[in-house]
Every structure is written in structure tokens, then in C-alpha cells.
Coordinates of C-alpha atoms in Angstrom, one line a residue:
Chain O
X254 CA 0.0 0.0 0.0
X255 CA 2.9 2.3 1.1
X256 CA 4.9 1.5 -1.6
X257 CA 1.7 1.9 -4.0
X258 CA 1.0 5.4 -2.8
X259 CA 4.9 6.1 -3.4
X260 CA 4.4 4.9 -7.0
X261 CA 1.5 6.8 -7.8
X262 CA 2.8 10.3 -6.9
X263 CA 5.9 9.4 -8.5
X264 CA 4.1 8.6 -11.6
X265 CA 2.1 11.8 -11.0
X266 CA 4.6 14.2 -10.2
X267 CA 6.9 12.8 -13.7
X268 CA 6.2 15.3 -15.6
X269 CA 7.2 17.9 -13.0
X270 CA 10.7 16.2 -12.6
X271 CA 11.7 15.9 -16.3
X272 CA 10.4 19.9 -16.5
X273 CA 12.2 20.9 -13.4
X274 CA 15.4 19.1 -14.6
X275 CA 15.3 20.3 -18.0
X276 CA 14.9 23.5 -16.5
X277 CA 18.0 23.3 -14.9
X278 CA 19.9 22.5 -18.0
X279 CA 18.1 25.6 -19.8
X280 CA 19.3 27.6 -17.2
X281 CA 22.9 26.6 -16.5
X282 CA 24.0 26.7 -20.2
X283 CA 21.7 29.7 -20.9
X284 CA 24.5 32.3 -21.7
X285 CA 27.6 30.4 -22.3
X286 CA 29.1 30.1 -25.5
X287 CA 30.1 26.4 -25.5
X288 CA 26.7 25.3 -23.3
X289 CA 26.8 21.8 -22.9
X290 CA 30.3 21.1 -24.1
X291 CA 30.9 22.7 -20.5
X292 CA 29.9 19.7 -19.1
X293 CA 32.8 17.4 -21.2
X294 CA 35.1 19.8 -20.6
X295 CA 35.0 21.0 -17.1
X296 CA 36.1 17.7 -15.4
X297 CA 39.4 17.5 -18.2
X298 CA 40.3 20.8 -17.3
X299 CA 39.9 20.3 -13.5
X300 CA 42.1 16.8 -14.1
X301 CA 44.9 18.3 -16.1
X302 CA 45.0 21.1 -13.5
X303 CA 45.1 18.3 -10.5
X304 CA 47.3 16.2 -12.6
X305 CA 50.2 18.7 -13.1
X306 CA 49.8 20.0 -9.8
X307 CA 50.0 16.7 -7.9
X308 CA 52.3 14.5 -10.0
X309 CA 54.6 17.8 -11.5
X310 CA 55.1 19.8 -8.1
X311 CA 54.5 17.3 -5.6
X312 CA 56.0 14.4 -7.7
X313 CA 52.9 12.0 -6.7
X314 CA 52.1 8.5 -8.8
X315 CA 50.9 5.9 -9.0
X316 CA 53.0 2.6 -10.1
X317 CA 52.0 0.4 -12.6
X318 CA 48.5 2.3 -13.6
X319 CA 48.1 5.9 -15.5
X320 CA 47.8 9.0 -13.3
X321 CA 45.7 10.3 -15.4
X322 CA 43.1 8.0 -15.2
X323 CA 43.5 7.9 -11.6
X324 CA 42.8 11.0 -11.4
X325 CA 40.0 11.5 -13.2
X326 CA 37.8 8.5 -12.0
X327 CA 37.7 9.9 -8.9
X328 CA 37.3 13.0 -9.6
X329 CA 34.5 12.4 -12.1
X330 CA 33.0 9.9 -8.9
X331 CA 33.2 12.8 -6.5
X332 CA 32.4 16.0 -8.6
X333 CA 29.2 14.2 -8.8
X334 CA 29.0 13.6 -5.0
X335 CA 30.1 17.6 -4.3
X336 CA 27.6 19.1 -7.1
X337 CA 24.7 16.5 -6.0
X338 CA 24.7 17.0 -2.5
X339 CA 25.6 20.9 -2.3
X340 CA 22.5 21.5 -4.7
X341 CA 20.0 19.5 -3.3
X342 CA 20.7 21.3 0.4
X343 CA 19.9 24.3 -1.4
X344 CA 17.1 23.2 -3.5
X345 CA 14.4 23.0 -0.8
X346 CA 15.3 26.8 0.5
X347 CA 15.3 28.0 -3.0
X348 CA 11.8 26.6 -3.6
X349 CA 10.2 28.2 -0.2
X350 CA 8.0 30.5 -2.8
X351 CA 6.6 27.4 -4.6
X352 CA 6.4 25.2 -1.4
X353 CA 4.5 28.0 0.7
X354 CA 2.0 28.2 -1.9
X355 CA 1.2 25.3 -4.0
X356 CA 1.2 21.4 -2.6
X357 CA 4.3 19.6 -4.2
X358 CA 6.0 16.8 -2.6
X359 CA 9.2 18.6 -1.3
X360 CA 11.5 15.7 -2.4
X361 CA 10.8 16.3 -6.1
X362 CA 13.2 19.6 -6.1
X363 CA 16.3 17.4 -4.5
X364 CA 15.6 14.2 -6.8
X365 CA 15.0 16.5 -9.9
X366 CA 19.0 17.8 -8.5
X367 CA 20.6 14.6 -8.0
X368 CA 19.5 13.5 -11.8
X369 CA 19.7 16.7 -13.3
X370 CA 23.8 15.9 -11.9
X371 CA 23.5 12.1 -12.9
X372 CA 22.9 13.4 -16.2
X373 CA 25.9 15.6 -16.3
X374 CA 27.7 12.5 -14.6
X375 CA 26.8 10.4 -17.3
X376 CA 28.1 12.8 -20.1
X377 CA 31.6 13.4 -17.6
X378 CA 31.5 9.4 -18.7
X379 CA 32.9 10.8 -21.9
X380 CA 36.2 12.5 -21.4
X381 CA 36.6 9.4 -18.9
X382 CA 36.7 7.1 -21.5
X383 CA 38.5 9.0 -23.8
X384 CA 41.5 9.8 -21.4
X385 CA 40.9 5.8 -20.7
X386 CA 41.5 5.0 -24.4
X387 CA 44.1 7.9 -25.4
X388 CA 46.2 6.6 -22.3
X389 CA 46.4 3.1 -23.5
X390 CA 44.5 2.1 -20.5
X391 CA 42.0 0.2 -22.1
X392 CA 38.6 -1.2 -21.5
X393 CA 37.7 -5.2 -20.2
X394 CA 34.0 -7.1 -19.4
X395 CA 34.0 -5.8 -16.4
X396 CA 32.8 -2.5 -17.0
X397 CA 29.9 -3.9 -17.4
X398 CA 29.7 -3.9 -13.4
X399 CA 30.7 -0.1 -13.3
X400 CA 27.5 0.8 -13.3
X401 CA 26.6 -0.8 -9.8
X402 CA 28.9 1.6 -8.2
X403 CA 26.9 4.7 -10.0
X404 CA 23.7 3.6 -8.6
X405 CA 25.6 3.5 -5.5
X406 CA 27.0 6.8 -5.3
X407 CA 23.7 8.1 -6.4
X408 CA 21.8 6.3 -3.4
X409 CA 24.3 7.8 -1.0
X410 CA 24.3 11.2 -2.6
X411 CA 20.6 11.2 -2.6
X412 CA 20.6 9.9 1.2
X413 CA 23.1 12.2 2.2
X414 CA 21.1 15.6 0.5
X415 CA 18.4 14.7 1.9
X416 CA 20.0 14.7 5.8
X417 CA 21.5 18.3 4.2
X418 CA 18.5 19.7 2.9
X419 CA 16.8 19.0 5.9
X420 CA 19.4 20.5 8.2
X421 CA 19.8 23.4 6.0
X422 CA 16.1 24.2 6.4
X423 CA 16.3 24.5 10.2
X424 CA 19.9 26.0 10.5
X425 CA 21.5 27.9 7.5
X426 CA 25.0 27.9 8.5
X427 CA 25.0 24.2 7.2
X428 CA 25.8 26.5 3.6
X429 CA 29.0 27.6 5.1
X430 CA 29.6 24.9 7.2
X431 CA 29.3 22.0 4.7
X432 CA 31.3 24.3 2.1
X433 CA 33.8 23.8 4.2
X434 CA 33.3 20.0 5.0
X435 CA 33.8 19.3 1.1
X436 CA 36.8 21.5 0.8
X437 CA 38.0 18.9 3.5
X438 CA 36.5 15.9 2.2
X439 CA 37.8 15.9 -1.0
X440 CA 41.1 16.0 0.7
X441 CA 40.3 13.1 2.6
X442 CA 39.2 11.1 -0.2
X443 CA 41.7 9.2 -2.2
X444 CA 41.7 11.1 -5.2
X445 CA 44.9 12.8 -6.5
X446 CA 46.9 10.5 -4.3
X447 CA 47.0 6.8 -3.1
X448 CA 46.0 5.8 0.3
X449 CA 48.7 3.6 0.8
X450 CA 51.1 6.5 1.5
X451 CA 48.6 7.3 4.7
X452 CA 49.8 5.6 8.0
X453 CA 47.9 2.5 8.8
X454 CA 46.4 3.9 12.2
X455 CA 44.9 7.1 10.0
X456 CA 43.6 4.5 7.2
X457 CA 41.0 3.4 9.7
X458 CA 39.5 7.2 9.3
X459 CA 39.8 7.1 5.6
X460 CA 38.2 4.2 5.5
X461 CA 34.8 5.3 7.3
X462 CA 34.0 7.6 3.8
X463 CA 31.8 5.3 2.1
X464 CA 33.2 7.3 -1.3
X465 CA 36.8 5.6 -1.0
X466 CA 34.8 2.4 -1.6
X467 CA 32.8 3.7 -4.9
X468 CA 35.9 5.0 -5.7
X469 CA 37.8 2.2 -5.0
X470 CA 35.2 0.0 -6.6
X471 CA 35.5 1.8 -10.1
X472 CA 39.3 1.9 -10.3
X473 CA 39.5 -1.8 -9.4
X474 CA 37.6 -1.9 -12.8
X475 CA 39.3 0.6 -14.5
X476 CA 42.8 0.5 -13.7
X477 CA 43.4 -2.6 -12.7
X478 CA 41.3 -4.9 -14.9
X479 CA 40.0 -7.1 -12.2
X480 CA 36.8 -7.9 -10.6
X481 CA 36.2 -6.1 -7.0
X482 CA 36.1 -7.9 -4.7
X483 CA 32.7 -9.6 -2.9
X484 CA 33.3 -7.2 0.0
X485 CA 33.3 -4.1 -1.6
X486 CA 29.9 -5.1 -3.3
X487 CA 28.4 -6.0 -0.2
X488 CA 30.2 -2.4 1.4
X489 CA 29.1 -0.4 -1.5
X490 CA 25.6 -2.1 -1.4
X491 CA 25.1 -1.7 2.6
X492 CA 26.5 2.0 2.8
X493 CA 24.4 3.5 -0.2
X494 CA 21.4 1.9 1.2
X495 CA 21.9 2.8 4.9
X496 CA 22.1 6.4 4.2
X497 CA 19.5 6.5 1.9
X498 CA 16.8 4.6 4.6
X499 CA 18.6 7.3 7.1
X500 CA 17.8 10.3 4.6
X501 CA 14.4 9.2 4.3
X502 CA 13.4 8.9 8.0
X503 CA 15.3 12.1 9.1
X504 CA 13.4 13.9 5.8
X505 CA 10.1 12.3 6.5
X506 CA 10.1 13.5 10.2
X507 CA 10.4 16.9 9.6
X508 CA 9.4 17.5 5.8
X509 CA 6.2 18.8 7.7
X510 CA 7.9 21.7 10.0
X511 CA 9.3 23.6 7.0
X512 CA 6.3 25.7 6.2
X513 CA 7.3 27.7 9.5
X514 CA 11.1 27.7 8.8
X515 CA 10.0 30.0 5.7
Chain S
X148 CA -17.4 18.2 -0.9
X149 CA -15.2 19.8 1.3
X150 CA -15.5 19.5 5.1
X151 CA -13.2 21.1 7.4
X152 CA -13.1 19.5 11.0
X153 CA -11.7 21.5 14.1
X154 CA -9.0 23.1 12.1
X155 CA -6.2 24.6 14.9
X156 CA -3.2 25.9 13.5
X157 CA 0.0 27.0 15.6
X158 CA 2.6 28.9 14.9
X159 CA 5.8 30.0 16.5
X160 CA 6.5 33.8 16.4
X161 CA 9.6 33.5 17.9
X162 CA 11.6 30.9 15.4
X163 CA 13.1 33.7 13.5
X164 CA 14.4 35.8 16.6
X165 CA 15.6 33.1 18.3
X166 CA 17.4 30.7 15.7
X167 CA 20.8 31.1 15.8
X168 CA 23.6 28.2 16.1
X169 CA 24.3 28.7 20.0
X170 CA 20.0 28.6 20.3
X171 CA 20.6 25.3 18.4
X172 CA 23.2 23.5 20.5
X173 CA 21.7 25.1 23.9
X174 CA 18.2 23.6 22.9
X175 CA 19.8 20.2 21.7
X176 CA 22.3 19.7 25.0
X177 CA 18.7 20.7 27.4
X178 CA 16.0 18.8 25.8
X179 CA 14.2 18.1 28.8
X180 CA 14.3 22.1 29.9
X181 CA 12.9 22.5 26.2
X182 CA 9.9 20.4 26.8
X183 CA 9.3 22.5 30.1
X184 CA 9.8 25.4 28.8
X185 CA 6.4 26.8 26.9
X186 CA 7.1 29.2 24.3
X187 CA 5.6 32.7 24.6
X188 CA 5.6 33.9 21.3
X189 CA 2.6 31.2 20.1
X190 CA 0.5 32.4 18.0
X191 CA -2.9 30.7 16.6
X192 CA -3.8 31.3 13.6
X193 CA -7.0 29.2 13.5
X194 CA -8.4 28.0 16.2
X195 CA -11.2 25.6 16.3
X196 CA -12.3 26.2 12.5
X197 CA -15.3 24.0 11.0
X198 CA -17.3 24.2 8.2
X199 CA -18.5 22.8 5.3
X200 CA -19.2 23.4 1.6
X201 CA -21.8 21.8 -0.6
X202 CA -20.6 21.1 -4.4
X203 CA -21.1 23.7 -6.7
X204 CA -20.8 26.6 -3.7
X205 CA -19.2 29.9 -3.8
X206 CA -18.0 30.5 -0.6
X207 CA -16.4 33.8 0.4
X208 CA -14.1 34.9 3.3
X209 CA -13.7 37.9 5.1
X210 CA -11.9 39.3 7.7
X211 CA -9.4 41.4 8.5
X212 CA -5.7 41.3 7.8
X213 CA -4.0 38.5 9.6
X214 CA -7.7 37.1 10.9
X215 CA -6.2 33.6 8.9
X216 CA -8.2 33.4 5.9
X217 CA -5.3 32.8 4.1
X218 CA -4.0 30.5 6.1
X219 CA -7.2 28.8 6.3
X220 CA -6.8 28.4 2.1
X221 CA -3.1 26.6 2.1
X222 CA -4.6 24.1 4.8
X223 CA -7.5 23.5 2.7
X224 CA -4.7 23.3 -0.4
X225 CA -2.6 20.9 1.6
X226 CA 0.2 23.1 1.7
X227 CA 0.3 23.3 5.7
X228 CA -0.8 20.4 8.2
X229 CA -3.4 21.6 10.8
X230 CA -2.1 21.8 13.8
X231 CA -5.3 19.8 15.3
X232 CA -8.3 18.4 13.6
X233 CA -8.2 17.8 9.6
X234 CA -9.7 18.4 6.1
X235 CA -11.7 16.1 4.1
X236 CA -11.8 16.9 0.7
X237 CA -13.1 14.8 -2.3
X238 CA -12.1 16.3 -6.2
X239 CA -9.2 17.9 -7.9
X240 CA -8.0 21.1 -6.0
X241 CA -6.6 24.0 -8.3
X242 CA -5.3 26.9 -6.0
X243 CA -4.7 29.9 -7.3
X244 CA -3.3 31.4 -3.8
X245 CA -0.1 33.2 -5.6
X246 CA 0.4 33.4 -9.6
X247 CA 3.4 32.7 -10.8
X248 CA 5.1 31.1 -7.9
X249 CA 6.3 28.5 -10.3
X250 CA 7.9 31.0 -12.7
X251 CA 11.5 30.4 -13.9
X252 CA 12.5 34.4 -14.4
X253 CA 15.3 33.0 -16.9
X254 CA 13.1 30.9 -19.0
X255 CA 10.9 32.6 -22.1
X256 CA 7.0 32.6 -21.7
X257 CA 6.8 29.6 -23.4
X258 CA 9.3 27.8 -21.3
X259 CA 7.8 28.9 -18.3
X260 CA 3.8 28.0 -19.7
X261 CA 5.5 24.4 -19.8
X262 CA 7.3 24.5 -16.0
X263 CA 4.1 26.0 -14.5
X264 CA 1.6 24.4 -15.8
X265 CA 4.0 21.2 -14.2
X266 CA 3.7 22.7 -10.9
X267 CA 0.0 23.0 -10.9
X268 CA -0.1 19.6 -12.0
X269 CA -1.1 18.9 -15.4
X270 CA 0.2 16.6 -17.5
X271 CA 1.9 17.0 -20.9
X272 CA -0.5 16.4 -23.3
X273 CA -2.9 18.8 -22.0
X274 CA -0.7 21.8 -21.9
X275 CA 0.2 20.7 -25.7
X276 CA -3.5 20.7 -26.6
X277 CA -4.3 23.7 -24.5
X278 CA -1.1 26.0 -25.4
X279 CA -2.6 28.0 -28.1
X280 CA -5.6 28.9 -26.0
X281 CA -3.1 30.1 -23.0
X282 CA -1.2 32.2 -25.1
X283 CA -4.6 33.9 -26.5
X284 CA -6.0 34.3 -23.5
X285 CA -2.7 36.2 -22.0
X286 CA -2.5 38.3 -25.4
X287 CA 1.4 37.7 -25.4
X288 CA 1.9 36.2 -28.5
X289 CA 4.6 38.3 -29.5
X290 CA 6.9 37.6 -26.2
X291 CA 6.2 34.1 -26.5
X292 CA 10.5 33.6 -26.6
X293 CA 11.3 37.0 -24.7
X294 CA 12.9 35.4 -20.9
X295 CA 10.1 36.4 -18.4
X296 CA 12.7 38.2 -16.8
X297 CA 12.1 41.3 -19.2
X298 CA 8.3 41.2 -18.7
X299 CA 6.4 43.9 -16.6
X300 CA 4.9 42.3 -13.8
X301 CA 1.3 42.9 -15.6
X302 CA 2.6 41.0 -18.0
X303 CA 3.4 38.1 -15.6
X304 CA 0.6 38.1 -13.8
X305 CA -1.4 37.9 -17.1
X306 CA 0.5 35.0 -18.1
X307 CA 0.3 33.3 -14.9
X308 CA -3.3 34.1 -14.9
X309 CA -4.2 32.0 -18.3
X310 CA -2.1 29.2 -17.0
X311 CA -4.1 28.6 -13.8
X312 CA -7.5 29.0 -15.2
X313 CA -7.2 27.2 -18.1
X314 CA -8.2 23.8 -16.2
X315 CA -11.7 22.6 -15.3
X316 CA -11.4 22.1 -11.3
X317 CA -13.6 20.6 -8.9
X318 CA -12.4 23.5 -6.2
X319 CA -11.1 26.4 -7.3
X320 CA -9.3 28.4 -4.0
X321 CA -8.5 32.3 -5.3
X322 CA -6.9 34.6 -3.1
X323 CA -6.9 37.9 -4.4
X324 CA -6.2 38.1 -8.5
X325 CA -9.0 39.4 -9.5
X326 CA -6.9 42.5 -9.5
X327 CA -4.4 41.8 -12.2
X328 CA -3.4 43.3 -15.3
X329 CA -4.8 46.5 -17.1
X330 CA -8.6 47.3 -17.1
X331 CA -9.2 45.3 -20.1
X332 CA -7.6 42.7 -18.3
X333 CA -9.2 42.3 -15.3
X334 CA -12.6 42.5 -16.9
X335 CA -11.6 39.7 -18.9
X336 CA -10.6 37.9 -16.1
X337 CA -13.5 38.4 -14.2
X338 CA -15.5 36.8 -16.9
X339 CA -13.6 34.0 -17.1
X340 CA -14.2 33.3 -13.6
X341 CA -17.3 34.2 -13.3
X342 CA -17.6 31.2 -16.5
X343 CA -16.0 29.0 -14.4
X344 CA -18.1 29.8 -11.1
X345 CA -21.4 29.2 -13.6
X346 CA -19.7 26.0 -14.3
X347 CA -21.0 24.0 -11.4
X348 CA -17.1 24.5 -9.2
X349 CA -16.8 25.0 -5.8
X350 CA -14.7 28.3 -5.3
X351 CA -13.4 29.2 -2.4
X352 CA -12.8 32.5 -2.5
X353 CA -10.9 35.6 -0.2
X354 CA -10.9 39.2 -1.4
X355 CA -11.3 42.8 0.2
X356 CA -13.4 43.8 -2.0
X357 CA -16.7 43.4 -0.9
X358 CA -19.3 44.2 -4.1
X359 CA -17.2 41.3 -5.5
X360 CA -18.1 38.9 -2.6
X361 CA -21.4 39.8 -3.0
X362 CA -21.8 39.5 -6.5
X363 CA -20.2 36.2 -6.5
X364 CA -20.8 34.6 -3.6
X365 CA -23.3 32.7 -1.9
X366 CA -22.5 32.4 1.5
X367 CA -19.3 34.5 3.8
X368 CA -17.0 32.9 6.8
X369 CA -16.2 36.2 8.5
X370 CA -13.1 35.0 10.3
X371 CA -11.8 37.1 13.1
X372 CA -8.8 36.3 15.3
X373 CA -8.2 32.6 13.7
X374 CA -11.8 31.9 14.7
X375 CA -15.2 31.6 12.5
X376 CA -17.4 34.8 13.6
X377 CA -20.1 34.4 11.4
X378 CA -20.9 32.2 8.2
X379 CA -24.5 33.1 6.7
X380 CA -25.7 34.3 3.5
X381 CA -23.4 36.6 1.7
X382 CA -25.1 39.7 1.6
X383 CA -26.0 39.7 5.4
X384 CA -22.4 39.2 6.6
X385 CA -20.9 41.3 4.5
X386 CA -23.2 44.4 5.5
X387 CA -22.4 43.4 9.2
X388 CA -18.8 43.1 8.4
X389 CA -18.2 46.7 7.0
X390 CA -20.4 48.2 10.0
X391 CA -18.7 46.6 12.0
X392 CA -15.3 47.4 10.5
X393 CA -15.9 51.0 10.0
X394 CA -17.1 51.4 13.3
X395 CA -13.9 50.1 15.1

């Protein structure tokens, strides 16, 4: 019956998330130039940047694989994370005008964020595989697999906005404040370096941001040319979930009180 | 049709003064002080609120500023949860309690006729088969690809307009928009609701001006203070409203 109901307003409410999504392309490329070659190009530029700086000035690598691709899987992987989650703690504050006046489920404006990102994801896909082939890198079956992770990340991303967008509502410091937690997160993640040059005691902390493992998951693939392992499906699979069902009960609480946060 | 049962609705005055990051820890490290502690600044906007409304009625509400007739409209819309007793409602609800709330000011007209008309529900193929009769009804043919950000705000407001009214609801809720647009606009637009009031909708309806009420009504809620005064035939109340109002 629940999941009937959920069904039903989804199927209701469709046509509101492709419009609000396309929307959001409309807008972002409205004025620019190159429009949606933006989106191929932004992550290549951001990699080449990270790339000189990390394996030029501070002489990282990493043995036996391309930095290059290194690089750029996870930066593609967390770009998504970053952009996903810091506009969907935004999007229900943006909408107060709409949500004050008309009845909309409030977790259409986050969803319509995390895909209208999944989409730019998906075309970031592009300058991935290109580095992948011009690097001599390569492709094997098991990319097949790659897109478990994705679904993964999304889950989590979709999980963690919500427990954002919900905090933002009640407290909007979180802006600045989680500004600042990415700035450090993507520090903490495993993405211009390896983690094998952290100390073992600090891996334990590393190793508690369920993005190394999407991370880790996808490079496995893509690097290495070898099937993850069973425990990083079943990590992957446990962690997305879990913050998703966490997202949803700390949203579902309180999605009522925002009227009077206005 | 619609039946409105003990509506009380609470709100907290205070939230804005008093929401800072220090009020957030100190309230999260003393919850059981919290629970003690009543607030001062509560303020109910409804309290105790009941009524009902046949099919096919034209209800109208008056009161004065802040007596919670709007508020009364978004819990009727489902935008806000009573805070005690509940709405029972049975057909399609279109509220018309702000135009243009949906608008994207970077998107053109046409863009926009698309995004709103999402908001307020409808579904594809009926904004395709009804988008030549917006744009005639709004007149703005020639800014159909001009970003609503260069429109005047009559020009908004007209647009918005032809995209709410354009469906047949069961309810209709209008706050105030009888008022937009140039002379030849609102006349327009009072036809076209008065064509969709003759249409066998419910309307629920809030405006100031009280020769509309009368002419389009059929029975008043006189709210006052978040609590029903009067409802009664629309004439009556409305004379006993302005005495009283005038007098005071």
C-alpha cells in the first residue's frame, strides 16, 4: 500500500521532474558560449589542473596504472557527489516560494538535482573514457559492473542531501559549514593520491567515507582490470542503502515543519 | 465536498528571533528544559475552525488582515498540516493562492507556460493541446520567446493568470487576482471566472473587495482572530462586516 501510494505520486509528479530538470539545463547553459560542451570539458580541465599539480610539483604517482586515469575516476565519482549534494541542500530553500503556496512533494526539487547531476555524470562518462582510451588504459567485461557503483553513489548522494536539505532548512549555517566539509573531504578522499602513502592507524579514518569504496570500486575496474572484490559489493551495497533509509526517516520526520522555517 | 473538521493551526513567532547556532546547540544539549519550557511567542492562527461546503458553492471569506483566511486556504490546499483536527476533501483542488510562484525568471513565456503548468499539475498532453488557448488568453503572443525576466509584472501576472484558469477544477481556492493586469484585463478575467463559477465549481474565494463577494458569492466565513465569527448568507455578513469594521 505504502509502496503503492509512493508509485502513484511518483508517476504523478513525472512530468514535474523531467520539466524541473530540464529547467536546470536551460538555465545553467543559458549564456555560455560552449553550453553543454561545459559539461565534457569542465572535469578535463579540472584533471589536467590536479594532474600537473600533484604528479609535476609534488611528484605523486601511481605505479603500474596511469595517473591520469586515476585522477580522473575519482574526480568524475566525487564531482558528482560535491555538485549532487551541495544542490539538493539548497534546493528545498530555493523553492520556499513554490512550497509555501502550491502542494508539491518537497522531495521532487532534490531528486530532480541529483538527476539533473546524474545526467551531467553520465556525459563526464565521456572525457573518462576518452582519457581511458588515449592513455592506452583500455577497456575489459567488467565495465559492465561499473555501473553498480553509480547507482551506489547516487543512493548515498541522494541519502546524504536529503539529511543536508533537511538540516539546511532548520539551520542555514549548514551552507557555510558543509562548504567547508567538502573542501575537507575531498582531501580526505583518495583522489589525487593513493592511500597507501597514509599511516595505517589514520587509514581506519579514511576508510569510514563510504566514497573511497565507490571510488575504489571503479578503479578496481578501470585500472586494474580485475573484478572487486565480494566485499566491496556487499560495502558499497550496505552503505548507499543505509544512508539513503537514514535520509528518508530524518526527511520524512520533519518535511512537515518547514512551512514555518520560511 | 469539502468539510473542514476542528481546524487549529499554531505557529511560532519567535523561530526567526531566536534561531541562531548557539540557540541550536543550547536547545539540543537541554532537551528536557525545552519540553518544560512553553514558548511565549505562540500564536494561533486558526483555532477551532469548522465548516463545510456543498458542491457547486461559492464561498467567500472575510476578515481582516491576519484574521487567517489565508492560512485557512493553504490548509484546505494541503500546503500546511493543521495543527489539530483535519480536512476532508473529495475532487481535484486547483489553488490559485499566488500566480506565478512557479515561474522560472530565466526561462521565455513559453518555457515557463510548460514549468508551470507542471507545478499545478497537469500533464503534458494537456498543456500541448491547451497552449494555443493560453497564449490567446494572456494576449502575449509576441513575447512568447522573450525570458520572463524582461516582462512587466502585468505581463506576468497575465500570463500566470491563463495558465491557472485554463483547467476545469472541482475546487477552485482564489486569493486575491481578481486585480491583475490592465482594465481590459481584469474585466476579462473576471469573466472568465465568473464562467467557471457558472460552471458548477466550488470556489473558495478571499478578497477585500466586498461588491465582488457579494456578486459572487453565496454564503461568507467572516473570520476574526483565527476563529469563525459568522458564516450566513453573503449579503448579510458582508453588511455586518463593513459596520462593523468601520465602526472600530
Amino acid at each position: 500500500m505504502y509502496f503503492k501510494n509512493i508509485y502513484l505520486n511518483f508517476k504523478k509528479y513525472s512530468f514535474l521532474l523531467s520539466q524541473l530538470v530540464l529547467r536546470d539545463f536551460k538555465v545553467k547553459y543559458k549564456r555560455s558560449v560552449l553550453g553543454i560542451i561545459w559539461s565534457l570539458l569542465y572535469p578535463v580541465l579540472n584533471m589536467a589542473v590536479l594532474a600537473l599539480v600533484f604528479s609535476r610539483m609534488f611528484k605523486f604517482s601511481t605505479p603500474g596504472v596511469n595517473y591520469l586515469v586515476y585522477v580522473l575516476s575519482g574526480l568524475v565519482m566525487f564531482n558528482y557527489f560535491s555538485e549532487a549534494s551541495n544542490l539538493s541542500m539548497s534546493s528545498v530553500v530555493a523553492n520556499f516560494s513554490l512550497i509555501n503556496k502550491i502542494y508539491i512533494p518537497k522531495y521532487i526539487f532534490f531528486f530532480s538535482k541529483c538527476l539533473f547531476v546524474g545526467i551531467n555524470f553520465l556525459l563526464t562518462l565521456i572525457p573518462l573514457y576518452i582519457v581511458i582510451f588515449a592513455t592506452g588504459t583500455g577497456i575489459n567485461i567488467y565495465h559492465l559492473i561499473l555501473p553498480y557503483a553509480y547507482i551506489c553513489l547516487f543512493m548515498f548522494t541522494l541519502g546524504f542531501g536529503l539529511i543536508l536539505s533537511t538540516i539546511s532548512v532548520f539551520l542555514r549555517d549548514m551552507f557555510y559549514i558543509y562548504g567547508i566539509v567538502v573542501t575537507l573531504w575531498t582531501y580526505l578522499t583518495p583522489i589525487m593520491y593513493d592511500i597507501s602513502i597514509i599511516s595505517e592507524k589514520l587509514q581506519i579514518i579514511f576508510k569510514l567515507n563510504p566514497l573511497y569504496y565507490y571510488i575504489t570500486f571503479i578503479r578496481e575496474i578501470i585500472l586494474y582490470h580485475r573484478m572487486p572484490s565480494g566485499l566491496s559489493f556487499i560495502i558499497c551495497g550496505i552503505s548507499s542503502l543505509l544512508f539513503l533509509a537514514i535520509g528518508l526517516i530524518v526527511f520524512k520526520k520533519n518535511q512537515d515543519k518547514f512551512i514555518y522555517y520560511v | 465536498m469539502i468539510k473542514v473538521n476542528n481546524v487549529s493551526m499554531k505557529f511560532n513567532l519567535g523561530i526567526e528571533k531566536n534561531f541562531s547556532l548557539k540557540q541550536f546547540f543550547i536547545d539540543t544539549l537541554s532537551l528536557k528544559r525545552k519540553k518544560n519550557k512553553k514558548s511565549k511567542s505562540e500564536f494561533w492562527a486558526l483555532s477551532d475552525v469548522s465548516f463545510e461546503v456543498e458542491k457547486g458553492e461559492v464561498i467567500g471569506f472575510v476578515g481582516s488582515n491576519g484574521a487567517g483566511k489565508s492560512t485557512l486556504l493553504k490548509v484546505i490546499a494541503g500546503v500546511m498540516k493543521p495543527t489539530k483536527g483535519n480536512v476532508e476533501i473529495c475532487g481535484n483542488i486547483c489553488p490559485m493562492i499566488e500566480l506565478g510562484a512557479g515561474f522560472d525568471m530565466d526561462l521565455t513565456a513559453r518555457e515557463n507556460i510548460f514549468l508551470n503548468g507542471a507545478v499545478l499539475g497537469y500533464s503534458k498532453d494537456f498543456i500541448e493541446q491547451k497552449f494555443d488557448e493560453i497564449v490567446s488568453f494572456s494576449e502575449l503572443q509576441d513575447f512568447l520567446d522573450v525570458p520572463v525576466r524582461n516582462f512587466s509584472s502585468g505581463m506576468v501576472a497575465r500570463l500566470a493568470f491563463s495558465i491557472a484558469t485554463i483547467v476545469d477544477p472541482e475546487i477552485l481556492i482564489v486569493d486575491e487576482i481578481l486585480s491583475v493586469g490592465d482594465i481590459a484585463f481584469q474585466q476579462k478575467s473576471e469573466t472568465k471566472m465568473r464562467s467557471m463559477i457558472g460552471g458548477g465549481t466550488t470556489v473558495l474565494f478571499v478578497s477585500h473587495s466586498l461588491n465582488q463577494i457579494k456578486s459572487l458569492c453565496d454564503r461568507v466565513v467572516w473570520l476574526d482572530h483565527g476563529k469563525i465569527k459568522k458564516i450566513g448568507p453573503s449579503k448579510e455578513i458582508c453588511e455586518e462586516y463593513e459596520k462593523t469594521m468601520l465602526n472600530n
